[in-house]
Coordinates of N, CA and C in Angstrom, one line a residue:
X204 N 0.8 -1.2 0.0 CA 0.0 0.0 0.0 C 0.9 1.2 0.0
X205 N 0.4 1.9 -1.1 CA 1.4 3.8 -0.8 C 0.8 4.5 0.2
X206 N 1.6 4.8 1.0 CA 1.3 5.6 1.8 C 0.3 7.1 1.1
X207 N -0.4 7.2 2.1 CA -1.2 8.9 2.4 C -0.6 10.3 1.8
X208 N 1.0 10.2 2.5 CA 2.1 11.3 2.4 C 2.8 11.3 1.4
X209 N 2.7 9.8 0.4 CA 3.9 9.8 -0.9 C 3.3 10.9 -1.5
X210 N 5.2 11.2 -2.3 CA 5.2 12.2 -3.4 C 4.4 11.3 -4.5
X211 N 4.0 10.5 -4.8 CA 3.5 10.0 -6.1 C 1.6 10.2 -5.6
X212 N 1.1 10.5 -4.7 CA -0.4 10.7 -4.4 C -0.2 12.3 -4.9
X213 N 0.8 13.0 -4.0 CA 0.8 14.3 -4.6 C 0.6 14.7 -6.1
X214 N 1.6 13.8 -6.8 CA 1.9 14.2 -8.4 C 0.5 13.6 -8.7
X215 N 0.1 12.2 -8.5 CA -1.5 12.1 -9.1 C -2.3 13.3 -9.0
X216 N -2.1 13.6 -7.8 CA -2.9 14.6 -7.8 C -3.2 16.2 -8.4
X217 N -1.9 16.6 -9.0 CA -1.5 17.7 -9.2 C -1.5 17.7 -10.7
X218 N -1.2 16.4 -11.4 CA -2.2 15.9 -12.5 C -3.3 15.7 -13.1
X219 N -3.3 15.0 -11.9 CA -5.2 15.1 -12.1 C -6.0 16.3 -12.6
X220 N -5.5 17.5 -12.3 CA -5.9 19.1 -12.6 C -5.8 19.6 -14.1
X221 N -5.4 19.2 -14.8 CA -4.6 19.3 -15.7 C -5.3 19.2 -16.6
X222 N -5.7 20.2 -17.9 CA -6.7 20.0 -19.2 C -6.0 19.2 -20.1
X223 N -6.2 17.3 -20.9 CA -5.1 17.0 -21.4 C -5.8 16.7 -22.9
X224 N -6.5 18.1 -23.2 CA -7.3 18.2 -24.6 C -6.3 18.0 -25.5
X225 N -5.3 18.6 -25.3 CA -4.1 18.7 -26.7 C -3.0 17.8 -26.4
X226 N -3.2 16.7 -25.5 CA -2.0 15.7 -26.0 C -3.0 14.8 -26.5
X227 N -4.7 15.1 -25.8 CA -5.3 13.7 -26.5 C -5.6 13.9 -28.4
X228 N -5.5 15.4 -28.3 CA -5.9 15.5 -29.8 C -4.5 15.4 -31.0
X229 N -3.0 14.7 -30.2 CA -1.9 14.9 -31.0 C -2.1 13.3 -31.3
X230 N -3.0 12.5 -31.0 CA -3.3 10.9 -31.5 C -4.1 11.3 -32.5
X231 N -4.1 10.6 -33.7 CA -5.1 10.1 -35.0 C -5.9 9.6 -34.2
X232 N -7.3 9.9 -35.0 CA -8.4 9.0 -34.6 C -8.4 7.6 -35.9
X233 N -7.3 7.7 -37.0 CA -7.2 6.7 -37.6 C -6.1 6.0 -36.7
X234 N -7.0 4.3 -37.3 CA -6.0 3.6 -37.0 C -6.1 3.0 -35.5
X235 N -5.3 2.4 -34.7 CA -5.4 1.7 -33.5 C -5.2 2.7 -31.9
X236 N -6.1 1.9 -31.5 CA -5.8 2.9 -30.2 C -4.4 2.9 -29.5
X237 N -4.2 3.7 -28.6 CA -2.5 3.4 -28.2 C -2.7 2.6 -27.2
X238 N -1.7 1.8 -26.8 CA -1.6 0.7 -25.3 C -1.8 0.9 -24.6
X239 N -1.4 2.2 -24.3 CA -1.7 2.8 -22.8 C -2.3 4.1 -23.1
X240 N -3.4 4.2 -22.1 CA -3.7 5.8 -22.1 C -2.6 7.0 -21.9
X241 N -2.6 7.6 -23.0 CA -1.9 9.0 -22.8 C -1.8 9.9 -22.2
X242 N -2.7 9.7 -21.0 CA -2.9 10.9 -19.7 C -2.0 9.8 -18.3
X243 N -2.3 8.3 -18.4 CA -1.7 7.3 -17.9 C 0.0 7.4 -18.1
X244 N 0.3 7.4 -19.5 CA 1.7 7.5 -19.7 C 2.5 8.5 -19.4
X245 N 1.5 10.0 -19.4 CA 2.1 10.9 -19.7 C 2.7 11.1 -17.9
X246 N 1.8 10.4 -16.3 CA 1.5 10.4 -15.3 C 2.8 9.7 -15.0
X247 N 3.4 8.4 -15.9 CA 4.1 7.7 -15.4 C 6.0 8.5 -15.6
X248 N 5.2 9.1 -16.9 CA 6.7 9.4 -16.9 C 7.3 10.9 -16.1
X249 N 5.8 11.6 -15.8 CA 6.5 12.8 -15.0 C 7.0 11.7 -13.8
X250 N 6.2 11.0 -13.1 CA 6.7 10.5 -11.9 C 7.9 9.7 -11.8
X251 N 8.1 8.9 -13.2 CA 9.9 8.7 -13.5 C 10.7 9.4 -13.1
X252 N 10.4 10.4 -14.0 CA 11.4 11.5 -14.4 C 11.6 12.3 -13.0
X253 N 10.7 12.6 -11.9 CA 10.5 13.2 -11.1 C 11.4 12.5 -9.6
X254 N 11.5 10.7 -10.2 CA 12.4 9.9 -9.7 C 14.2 9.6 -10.1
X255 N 14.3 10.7 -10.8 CA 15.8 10.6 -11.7 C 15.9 9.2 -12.3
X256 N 14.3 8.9 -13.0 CA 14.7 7.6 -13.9 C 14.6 7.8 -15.4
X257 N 15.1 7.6 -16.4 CA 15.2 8.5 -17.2 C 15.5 7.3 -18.7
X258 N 15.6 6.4 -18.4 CA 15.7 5.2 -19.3 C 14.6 4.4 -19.5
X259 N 14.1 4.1 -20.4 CA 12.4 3.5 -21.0 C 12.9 2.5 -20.0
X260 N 14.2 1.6 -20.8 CA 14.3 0.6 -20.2 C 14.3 0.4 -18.4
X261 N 14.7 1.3 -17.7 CA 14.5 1.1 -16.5 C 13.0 1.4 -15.9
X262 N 12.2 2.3 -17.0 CA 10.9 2.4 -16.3 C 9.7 1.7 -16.7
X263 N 10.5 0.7 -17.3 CA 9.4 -0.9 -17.7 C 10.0 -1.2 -16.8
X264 N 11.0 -1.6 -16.2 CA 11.1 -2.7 -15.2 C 10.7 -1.9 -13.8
X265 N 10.3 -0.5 -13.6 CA 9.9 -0.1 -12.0 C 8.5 -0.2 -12.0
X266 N 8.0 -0.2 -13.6 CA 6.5 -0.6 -13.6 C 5.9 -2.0 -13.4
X267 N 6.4 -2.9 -13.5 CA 6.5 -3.6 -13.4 C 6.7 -5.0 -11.9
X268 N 7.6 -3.8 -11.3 CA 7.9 -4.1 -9.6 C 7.4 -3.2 -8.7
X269 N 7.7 -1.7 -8.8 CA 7.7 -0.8 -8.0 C 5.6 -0.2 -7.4
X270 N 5.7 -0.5 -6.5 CA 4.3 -0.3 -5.9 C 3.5 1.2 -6.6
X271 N 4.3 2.1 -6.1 CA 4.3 3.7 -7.0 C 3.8 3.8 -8.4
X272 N 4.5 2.9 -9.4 CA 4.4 3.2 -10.4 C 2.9 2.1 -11.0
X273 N 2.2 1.4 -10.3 CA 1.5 0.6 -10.1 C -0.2 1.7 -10.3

């Protein structure tokens, strides 16, 4: 369980605020949907980044383990 106090409830939340009209409108409506939601992806990677993680490759594998990125 994440705690109450984590920085990652903070960032959900400071995200959550956020109008994300124009990254949703930089997808085609042709063609396949993306894998992941783009307000989802966009959430993981500030909170990467916000982690000094900075390599795809290491933020598939903290997605994967890390409760946070969950």
């Amino acid at each position: 369980m994440v705690p109450d106090d984590d920085s990652v409830r903070l960032l959900i939340h400071e995200l959550g605020e956020l109008d994300y009209s124009l990254l949703y409108q930089a997808y085609s409506a042709k063609g396949r949907n993306p894998a992941v939601d783009p307000k989802t992806m966009f959430e993981i990677l500030t909170y990467a980044y916000s982690q000094n993680i900075y390599s795809s490759r290491k933020i598939e594998t903290v997605c994967k383990r890390d409760i946070n990125f969950m």
